[in-house]
PDB file of C-alpha atoms in Angstrom:
ATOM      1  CA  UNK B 288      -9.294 -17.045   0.859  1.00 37.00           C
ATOM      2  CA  UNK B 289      -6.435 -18.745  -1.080  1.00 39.00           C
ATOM      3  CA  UNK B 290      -4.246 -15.891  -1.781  1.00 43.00           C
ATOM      4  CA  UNK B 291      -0.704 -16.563  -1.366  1.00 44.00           C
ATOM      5  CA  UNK B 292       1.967 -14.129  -0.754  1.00 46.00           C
ATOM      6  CA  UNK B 293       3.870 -12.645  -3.010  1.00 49.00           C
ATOM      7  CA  UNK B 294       7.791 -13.072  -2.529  1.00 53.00           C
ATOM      8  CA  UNK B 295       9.104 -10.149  -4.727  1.00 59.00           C
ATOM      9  CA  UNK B 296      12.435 -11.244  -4.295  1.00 70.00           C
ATOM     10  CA  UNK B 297      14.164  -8.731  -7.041  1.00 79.00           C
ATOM     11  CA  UNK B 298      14.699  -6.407  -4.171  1.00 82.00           C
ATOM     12  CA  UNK B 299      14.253  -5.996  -0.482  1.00 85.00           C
ATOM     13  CA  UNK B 300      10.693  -5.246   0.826  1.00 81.00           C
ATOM     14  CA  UNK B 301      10.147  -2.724   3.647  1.00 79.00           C
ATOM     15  CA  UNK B 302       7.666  -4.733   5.638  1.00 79.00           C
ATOM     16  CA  UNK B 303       9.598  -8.033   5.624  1.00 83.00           C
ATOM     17  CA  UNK B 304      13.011  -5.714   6.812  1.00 86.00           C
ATOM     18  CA  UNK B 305      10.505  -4.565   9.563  1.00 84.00           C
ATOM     19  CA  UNK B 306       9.740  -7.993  10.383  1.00 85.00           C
ATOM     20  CA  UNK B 307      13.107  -8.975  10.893  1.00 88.00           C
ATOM     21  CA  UNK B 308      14.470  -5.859  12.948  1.00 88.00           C
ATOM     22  CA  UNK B 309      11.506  -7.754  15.177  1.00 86.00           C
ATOM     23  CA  UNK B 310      12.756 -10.846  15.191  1.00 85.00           C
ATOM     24  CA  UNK B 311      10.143 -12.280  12.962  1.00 83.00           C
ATOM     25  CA  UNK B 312      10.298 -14.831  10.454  1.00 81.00           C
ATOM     26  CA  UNK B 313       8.430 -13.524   7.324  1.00 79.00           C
ATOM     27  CA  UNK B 314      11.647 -12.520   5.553  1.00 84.00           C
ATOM     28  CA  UNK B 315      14.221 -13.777   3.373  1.00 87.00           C
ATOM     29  CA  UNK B 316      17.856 -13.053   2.632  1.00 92.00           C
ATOM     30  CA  UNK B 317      17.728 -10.777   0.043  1.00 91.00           C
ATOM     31  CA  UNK B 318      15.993  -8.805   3.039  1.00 91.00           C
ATOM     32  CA  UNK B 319      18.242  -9.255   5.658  1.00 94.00           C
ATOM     33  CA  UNK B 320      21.428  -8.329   3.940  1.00 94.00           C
ATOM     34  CA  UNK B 321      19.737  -4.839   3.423  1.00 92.00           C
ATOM     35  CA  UNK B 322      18.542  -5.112   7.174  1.00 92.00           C
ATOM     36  CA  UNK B 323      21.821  -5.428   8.267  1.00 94.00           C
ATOM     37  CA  UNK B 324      23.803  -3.006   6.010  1.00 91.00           C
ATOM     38  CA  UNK B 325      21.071  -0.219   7.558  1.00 89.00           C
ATOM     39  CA  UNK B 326      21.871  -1.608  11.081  1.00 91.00           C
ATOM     40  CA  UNK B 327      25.803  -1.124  10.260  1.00 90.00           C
ATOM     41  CA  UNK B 328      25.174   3.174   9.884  1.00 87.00           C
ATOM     42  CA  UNK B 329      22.537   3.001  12.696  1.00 85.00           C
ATOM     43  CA  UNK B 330      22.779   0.120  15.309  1.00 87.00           C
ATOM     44  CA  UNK B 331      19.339   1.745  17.576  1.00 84.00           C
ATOM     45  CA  UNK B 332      17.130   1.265  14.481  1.00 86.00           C
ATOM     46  CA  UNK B 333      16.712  -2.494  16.372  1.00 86.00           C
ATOM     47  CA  UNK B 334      15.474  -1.119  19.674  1.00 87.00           C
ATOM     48  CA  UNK B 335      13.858   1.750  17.690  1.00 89.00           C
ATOM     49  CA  UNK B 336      11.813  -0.806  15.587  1.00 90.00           C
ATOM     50  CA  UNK B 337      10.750  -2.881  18.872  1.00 90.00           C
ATOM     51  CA  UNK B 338      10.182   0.405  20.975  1.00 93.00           C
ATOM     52  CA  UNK B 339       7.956   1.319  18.015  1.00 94.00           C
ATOM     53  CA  UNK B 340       6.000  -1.886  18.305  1.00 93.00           C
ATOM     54  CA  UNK B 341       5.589  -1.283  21.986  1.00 94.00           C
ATOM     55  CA  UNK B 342       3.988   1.764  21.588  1.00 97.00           C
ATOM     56  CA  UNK B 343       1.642   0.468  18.991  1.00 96.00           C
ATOM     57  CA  UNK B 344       0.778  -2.129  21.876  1.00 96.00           C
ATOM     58  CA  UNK B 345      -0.196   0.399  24.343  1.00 98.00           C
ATOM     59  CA  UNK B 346      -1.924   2.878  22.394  1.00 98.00           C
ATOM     60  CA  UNK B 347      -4.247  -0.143  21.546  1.00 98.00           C
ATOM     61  CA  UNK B 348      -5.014  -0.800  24.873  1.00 98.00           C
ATOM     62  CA  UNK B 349      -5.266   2.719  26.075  1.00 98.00           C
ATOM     63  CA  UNK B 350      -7.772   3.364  22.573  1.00 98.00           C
ATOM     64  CA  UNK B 351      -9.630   0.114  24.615  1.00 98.00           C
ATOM     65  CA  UNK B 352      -9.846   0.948  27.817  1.00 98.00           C
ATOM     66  CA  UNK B 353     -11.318   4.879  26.870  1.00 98.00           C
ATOM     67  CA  UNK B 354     -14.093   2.197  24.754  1.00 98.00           C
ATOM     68  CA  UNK B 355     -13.001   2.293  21.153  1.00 98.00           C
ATOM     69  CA  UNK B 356     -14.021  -0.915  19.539  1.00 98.00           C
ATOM     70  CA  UNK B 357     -12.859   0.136  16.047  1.00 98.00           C
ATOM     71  CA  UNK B 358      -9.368   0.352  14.418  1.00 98.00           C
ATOM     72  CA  UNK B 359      -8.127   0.937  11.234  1.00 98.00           C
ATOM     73  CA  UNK B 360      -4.477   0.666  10.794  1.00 96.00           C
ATOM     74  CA  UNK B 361      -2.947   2.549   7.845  1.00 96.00           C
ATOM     75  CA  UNK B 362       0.010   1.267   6.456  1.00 91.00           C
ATOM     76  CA  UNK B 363       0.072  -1.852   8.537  1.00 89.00           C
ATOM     77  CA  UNK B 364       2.912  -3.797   7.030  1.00 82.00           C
ATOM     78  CA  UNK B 365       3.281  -7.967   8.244  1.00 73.00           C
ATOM     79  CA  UNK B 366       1.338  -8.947  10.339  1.00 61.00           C
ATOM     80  CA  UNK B 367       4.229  -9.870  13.617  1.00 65.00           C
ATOM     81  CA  UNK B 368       4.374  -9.946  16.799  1.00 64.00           C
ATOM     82  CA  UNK B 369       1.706  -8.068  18.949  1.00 75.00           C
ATOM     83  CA  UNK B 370      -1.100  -7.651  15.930  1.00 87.00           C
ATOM     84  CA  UNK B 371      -3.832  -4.964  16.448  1.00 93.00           C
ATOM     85  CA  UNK B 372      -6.611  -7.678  16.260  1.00 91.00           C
ATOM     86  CA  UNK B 373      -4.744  -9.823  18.898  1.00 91.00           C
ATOM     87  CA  UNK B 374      -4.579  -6.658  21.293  1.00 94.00           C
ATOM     88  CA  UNK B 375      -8.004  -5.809  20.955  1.00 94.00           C
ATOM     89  CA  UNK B 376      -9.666  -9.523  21.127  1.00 92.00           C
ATOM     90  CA  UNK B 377      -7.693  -9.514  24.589  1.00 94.00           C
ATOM     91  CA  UNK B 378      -8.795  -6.461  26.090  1.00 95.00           C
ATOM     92  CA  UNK B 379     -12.816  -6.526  24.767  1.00 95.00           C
ATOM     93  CA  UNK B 380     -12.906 -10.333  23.379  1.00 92.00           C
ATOM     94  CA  UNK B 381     -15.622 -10.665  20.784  1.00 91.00           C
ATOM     95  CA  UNK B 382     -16.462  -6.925  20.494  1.00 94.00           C
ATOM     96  CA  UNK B 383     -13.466  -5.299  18.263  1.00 95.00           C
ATOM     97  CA  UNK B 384     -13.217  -4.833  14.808  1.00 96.00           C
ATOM     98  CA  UNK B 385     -10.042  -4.147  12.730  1.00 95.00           C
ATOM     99  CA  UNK B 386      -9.291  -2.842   9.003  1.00 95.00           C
ATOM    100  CA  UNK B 387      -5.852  -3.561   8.199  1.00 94.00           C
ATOM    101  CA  UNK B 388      -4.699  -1.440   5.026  1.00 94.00           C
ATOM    102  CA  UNK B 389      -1.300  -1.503   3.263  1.00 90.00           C
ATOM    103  CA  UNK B 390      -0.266  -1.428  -0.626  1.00 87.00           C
ATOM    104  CA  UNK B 391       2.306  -3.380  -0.717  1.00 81.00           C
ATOM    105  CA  UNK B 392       1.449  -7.326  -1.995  1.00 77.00           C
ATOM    106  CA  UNK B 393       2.931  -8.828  -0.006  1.00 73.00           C
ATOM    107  CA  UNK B 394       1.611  -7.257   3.621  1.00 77.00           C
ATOM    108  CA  UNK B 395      -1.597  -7.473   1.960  1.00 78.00           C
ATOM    109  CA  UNK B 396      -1.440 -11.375   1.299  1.00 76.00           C
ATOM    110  CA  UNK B 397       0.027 -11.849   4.797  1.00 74.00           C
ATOM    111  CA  UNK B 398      -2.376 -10.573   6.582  1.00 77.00           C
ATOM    112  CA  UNK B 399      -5.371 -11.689   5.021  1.00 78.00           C
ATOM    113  CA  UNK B 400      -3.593 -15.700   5.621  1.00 76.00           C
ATOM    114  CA  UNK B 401      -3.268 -14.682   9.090  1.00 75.00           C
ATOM    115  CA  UNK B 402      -6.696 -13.226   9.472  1.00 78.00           C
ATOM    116  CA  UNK B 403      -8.303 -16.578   8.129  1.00 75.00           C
ATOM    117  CA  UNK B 404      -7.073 -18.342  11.552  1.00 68.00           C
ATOM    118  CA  UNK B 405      -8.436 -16.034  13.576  1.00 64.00           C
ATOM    119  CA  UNK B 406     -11.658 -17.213  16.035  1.00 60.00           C
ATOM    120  CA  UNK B 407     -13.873 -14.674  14.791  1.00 70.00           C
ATOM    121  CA  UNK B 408     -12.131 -13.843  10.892  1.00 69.00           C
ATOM    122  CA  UNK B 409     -15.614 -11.350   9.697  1.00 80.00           C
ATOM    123  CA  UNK B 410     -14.883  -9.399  12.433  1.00 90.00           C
ATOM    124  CA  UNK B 411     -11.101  -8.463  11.347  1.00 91.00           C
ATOM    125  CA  UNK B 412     -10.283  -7.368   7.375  1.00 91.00           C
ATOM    126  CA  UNK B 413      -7.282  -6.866   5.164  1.00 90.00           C
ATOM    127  CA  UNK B 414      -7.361  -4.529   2.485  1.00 93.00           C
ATOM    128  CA  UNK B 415      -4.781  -3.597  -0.246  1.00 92.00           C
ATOM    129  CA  UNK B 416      -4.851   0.562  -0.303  1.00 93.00           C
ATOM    130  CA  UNK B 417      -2.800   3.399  -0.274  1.00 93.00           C
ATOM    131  CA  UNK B 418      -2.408   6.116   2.093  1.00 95.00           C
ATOM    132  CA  UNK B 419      -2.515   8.536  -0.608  1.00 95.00           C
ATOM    133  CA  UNK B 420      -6.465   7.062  -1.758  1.00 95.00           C
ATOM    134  CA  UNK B 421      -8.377   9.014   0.498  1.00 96.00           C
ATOM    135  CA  UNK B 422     -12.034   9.449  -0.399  1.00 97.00           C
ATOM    136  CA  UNK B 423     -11.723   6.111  -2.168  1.00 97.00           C
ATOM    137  CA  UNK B 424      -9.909   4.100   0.469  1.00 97.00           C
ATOM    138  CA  UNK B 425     -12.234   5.235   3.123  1.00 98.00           C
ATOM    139  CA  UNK B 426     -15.118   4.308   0.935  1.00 98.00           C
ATOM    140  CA  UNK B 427     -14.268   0.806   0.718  1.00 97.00           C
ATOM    141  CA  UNK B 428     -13.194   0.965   4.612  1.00 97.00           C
ATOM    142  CA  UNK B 429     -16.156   1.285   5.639  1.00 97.00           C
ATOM    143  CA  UNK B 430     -17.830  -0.925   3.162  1.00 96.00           C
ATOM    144  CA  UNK B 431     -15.633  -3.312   5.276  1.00 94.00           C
ATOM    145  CA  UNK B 432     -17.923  -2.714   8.727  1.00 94.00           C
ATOM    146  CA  UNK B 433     -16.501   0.236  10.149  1.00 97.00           C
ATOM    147  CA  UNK B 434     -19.218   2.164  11.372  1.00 98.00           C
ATOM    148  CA  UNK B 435     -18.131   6.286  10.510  1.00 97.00           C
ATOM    149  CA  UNK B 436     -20.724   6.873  13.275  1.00 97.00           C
ATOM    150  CA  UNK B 437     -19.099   5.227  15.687  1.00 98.00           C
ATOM    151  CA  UNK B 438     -15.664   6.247  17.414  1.00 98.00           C
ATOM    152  CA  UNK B 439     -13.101   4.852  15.143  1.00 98.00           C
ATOM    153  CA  UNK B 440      -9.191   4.450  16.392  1.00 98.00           C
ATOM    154  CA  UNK B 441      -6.975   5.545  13.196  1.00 98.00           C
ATOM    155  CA  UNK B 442      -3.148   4.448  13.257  1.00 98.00           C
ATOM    156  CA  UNK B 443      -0.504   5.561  11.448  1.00 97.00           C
ATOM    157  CA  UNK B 444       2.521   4.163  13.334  1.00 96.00           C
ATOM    158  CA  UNK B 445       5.918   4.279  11.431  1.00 91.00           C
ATOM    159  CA  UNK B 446       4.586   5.892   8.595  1.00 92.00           C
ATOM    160  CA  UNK B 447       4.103   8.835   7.551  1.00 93.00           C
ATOM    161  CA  UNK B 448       8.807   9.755   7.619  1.00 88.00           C
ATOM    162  CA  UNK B 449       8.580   7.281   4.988  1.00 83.00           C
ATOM    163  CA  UNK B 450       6.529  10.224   2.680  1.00 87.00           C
ATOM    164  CA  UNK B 451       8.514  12.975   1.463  1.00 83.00           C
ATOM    165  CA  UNK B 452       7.254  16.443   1.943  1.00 86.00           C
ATOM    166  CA  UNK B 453       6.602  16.847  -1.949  1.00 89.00           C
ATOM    167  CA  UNK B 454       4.285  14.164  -1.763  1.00 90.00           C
ATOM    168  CA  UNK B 455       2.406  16.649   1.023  1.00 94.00           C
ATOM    169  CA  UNK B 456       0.957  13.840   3.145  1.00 95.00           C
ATOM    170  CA  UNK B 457      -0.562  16.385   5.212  1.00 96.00           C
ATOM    171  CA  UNK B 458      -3.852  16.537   2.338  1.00 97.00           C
ATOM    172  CA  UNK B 459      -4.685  13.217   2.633  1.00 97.00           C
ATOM    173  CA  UNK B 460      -4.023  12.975   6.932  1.00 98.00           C
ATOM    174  CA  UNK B 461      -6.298  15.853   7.157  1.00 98.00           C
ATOM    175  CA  UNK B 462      -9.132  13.948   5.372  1.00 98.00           C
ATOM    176  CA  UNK B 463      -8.799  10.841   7.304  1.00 98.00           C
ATOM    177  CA  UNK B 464      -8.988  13.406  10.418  1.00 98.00           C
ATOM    178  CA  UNK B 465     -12.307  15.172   9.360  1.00 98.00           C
ATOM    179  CA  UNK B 466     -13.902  11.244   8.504  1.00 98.00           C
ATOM    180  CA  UNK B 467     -13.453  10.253  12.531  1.00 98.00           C
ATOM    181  CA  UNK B 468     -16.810  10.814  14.849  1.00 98.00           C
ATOM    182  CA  UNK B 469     -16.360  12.668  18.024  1.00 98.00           C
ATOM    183  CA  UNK B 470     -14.813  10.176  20.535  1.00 98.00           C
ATOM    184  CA  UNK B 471     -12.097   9.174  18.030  1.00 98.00           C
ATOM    185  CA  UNK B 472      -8.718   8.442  18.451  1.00 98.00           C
ATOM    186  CA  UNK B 473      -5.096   9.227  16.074  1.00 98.00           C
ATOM    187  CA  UNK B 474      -2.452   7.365  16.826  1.00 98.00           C
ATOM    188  CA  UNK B 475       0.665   7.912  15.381  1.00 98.00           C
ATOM    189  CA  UNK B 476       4.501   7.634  15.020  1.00 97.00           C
ATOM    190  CA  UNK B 477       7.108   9.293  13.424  1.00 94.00           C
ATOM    191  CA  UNK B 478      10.764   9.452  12.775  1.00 88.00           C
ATOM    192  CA  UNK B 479      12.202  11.978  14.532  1.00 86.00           C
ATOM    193  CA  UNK B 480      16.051  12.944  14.825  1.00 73.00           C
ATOM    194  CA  UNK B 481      16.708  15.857  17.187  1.00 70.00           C
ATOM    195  CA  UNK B 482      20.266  15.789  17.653  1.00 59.00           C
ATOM    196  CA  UNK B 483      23.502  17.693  16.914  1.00 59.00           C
ATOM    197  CA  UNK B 484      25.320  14.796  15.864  1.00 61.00           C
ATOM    198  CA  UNK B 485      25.947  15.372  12.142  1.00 64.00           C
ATOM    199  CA  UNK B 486      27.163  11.709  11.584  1.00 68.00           C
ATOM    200  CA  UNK B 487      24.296  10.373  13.027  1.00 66.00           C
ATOM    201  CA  UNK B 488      22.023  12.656  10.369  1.00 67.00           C
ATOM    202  CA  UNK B 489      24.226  11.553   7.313  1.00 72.00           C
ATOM    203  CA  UNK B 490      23.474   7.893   8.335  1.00 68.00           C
ATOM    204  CA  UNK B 491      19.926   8.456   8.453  1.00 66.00           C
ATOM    205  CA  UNK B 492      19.611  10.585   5.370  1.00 70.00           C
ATOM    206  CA  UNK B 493      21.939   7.313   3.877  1.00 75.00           C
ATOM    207  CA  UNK B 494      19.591   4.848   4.920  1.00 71.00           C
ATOM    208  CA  UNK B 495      16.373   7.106   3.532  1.00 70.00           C
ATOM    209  CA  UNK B 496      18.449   7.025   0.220  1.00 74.00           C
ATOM    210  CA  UNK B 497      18.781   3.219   0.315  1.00 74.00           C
ATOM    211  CA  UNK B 498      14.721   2.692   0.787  1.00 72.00           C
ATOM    212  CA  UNK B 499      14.619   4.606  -1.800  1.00 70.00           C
ATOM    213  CA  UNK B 500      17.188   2.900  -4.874  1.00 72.00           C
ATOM    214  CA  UNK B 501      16.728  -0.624  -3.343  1.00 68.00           C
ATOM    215  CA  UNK B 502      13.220  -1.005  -1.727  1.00 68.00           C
ATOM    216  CA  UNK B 503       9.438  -0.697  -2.432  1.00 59.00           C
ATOM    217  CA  UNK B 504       9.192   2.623  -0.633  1.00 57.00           C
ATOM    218  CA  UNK B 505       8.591   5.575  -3.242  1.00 51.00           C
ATOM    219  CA  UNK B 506      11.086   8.635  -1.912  1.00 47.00           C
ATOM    220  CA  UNK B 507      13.306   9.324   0.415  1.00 49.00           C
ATOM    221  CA  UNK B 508      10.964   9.413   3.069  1.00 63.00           C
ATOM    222  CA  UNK B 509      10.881  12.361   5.929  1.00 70.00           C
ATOM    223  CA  UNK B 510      12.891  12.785   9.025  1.00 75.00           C
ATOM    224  CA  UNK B 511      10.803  15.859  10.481  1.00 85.00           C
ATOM    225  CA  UNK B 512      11.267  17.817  13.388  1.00 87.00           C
ATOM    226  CA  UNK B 513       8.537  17.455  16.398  1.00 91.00           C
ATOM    227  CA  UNK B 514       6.604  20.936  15.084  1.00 92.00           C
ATOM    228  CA  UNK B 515       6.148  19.675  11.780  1.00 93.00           C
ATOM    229  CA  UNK B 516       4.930  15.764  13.308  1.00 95.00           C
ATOM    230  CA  UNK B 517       2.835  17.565  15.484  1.00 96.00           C
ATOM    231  CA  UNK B 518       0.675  19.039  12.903  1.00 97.00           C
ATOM    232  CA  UNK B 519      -0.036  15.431  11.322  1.00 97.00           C
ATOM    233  CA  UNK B 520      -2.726  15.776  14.790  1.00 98.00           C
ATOM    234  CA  UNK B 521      -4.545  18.909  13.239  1.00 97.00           C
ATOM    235  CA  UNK B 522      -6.341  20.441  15.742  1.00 91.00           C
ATOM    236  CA  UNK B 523      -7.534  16.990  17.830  1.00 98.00           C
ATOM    237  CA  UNK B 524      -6.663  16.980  21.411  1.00 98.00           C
ATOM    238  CA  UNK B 525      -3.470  15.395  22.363  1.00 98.00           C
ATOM    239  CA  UNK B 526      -3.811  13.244  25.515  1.00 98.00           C
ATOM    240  CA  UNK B 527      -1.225  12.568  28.200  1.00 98.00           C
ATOM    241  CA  UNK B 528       1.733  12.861  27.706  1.00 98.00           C
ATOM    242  CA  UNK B 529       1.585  14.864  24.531  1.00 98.00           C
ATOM    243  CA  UNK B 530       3.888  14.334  21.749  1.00 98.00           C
ATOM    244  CA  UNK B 531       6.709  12.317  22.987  1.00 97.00           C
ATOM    245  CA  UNK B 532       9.520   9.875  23.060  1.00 96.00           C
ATOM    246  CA  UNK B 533       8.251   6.516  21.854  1.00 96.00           C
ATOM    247  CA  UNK B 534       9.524   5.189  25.540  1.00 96.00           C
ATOM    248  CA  UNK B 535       7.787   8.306  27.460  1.00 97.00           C
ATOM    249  CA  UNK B 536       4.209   7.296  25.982  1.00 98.00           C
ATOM    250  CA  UNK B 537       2.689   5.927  28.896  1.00 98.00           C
ATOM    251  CA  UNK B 538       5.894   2.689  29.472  1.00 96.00           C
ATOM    252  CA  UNK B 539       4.358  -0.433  31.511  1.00 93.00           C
ATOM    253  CA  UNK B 540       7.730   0.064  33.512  1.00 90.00           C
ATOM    254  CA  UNK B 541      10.001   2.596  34.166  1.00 86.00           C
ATOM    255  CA  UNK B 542      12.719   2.752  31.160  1.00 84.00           C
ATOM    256  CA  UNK B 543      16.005   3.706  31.616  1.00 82.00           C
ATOM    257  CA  UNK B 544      18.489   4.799  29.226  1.00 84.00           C
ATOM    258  CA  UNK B 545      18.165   7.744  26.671  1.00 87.00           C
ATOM    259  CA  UNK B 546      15.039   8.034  25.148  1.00 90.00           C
ATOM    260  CA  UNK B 547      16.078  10.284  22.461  1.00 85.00           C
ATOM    261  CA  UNK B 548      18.316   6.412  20.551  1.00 82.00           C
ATOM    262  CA  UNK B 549      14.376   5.592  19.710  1.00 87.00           C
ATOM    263  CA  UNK B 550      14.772   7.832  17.089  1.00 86.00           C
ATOM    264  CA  UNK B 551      10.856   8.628  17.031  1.00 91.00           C
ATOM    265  CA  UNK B 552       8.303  10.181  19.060  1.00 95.00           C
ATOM    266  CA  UNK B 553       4.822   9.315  19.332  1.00 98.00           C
ATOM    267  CA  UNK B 554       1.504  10.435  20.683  1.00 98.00           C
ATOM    268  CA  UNK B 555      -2.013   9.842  20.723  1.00 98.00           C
ATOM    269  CA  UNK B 556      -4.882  12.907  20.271  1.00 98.00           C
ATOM    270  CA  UNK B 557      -8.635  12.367  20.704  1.00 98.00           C
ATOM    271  CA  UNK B 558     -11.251  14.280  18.397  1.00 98.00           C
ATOM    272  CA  UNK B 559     -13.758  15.791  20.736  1.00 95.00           C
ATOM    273  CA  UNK B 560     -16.928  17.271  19.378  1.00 76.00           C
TER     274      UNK B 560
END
């Protein structure tokens, strides 16, 4: 693979912002200005971002450890700190395989770069796809090596409150759903502001505006309430401890502090037979 990525430096890319609210280094300073304008009307989105990678961390390990040796990870963005691929290979070296999918260039070209230094790189793919594809993407997912016979772990973290409601991202969620075998796992996270603090709202519906005038994201996005994230899970079985804070999904240590400054909630929900 020779691809190279893509700098796109007319305007800010959400994936490379993500990266540096981590702390990585695949970003430049047309994206960091916008980083840190967003950080001025919300100062948690930092520890909301990280909390959010955290999550992603354990729900790979729990998806693991229940023996799910498939991912696919939907809307992926850069590849940073804590990769799916790197998670897996640690807990079941040699056995996992990963489909990363995003539509933006630059992720795309990242990833597949990264992938190429891997131990095992047929084991682990890149694909550039949109959510929205459906039918199609899932086609050439599987085309990839994922088995649709065998249980498959779906994520979807930080992505779906970057889809309006118009653009009813519910359709295409509920066909991914019905493509998982029994045994299957949905992972997801989503933006989630449950508070009565109007200023804090404003900010956030001010940031959502600024994704959408000055970055590759198409909308305003959605901030939803916890009903409306929970039916992203259809009817698949949530598993311990439901729908939650992202710091209340199963923490490696007690956390302390209030959960609700993650500004998301997470869960994970297992498709029985």
């Amino acid at each position: 693979m020779t691809d190279k990525p893509s700098l796109d430096l007319d305007r800010p890319s959400s994936g490379r912002i993500y990266d540096y609210w981590l702390g990585g280094t695949n970003n430049y300073a047309i994206d960091r200005e916008f980083a840190e304008k967003q950080l001025a009307l919300a100062p948690e989105i930092a520890d909301a971002v990280r909390e959010n990678r955290a999550f992603l961390r354990r729900a790979v390990r729990f998806a693991v450890a229940q023996g799910v040796r498939q991912f696919v990870d939907l809307g992926s963005g850069l590849p940073t700190q804590g990769n799916v691929h790197e998670i897996a290979d640690e807990q079941a070296p040699g056995k996992a395989r990963v489909v990363y999918v995003d539509n933006e260039p630059v992720a795309h070209a990242h990833a597949r770069i990264l992938l190429e230094d891997t131990a095992d790189p047929d084991r682990h793919r890149a694909l550039a796809g949109d959510f929205f594809d459906g039918p199609e993407l899932w086609e050439r997912i599987v085309a990839e090596g994922i088995d649709p016979a065998e249980p498959i772990c779906l994520l979807t973290v930080a992505l779906l409150h970057l889809m309006p409601a118009e653009e009813e991202p519910g359709r295409p969620m509920a066909f991914y759903r019905e493509q998982l075998p029994p045994g299957s796992l949905l992972v997801l996270s989503h933006a989630c502001l449950e508070t009565d603090d109007d200023r804090a709202r404003d900010n956030f519906g001010r940031i959502g505006d600024n994704y959408s005038r000055q970055t590759s994201v198409n909308g305003s996005g959605g901030i939803r309430g916890r009903a409306e994230i929970a039916e992203f899970f259809g009817g698949l079985e949530l598993v311990d401890p439901g729908l939650v804070w992202l710091p209340e999904w199963r923490p490696d240590t007690p956390h302390h502090g209030d959960v609700t400054k993650s500004r998301a909630v997470a869960g994970v929900a297992r498709k029985n037979g």
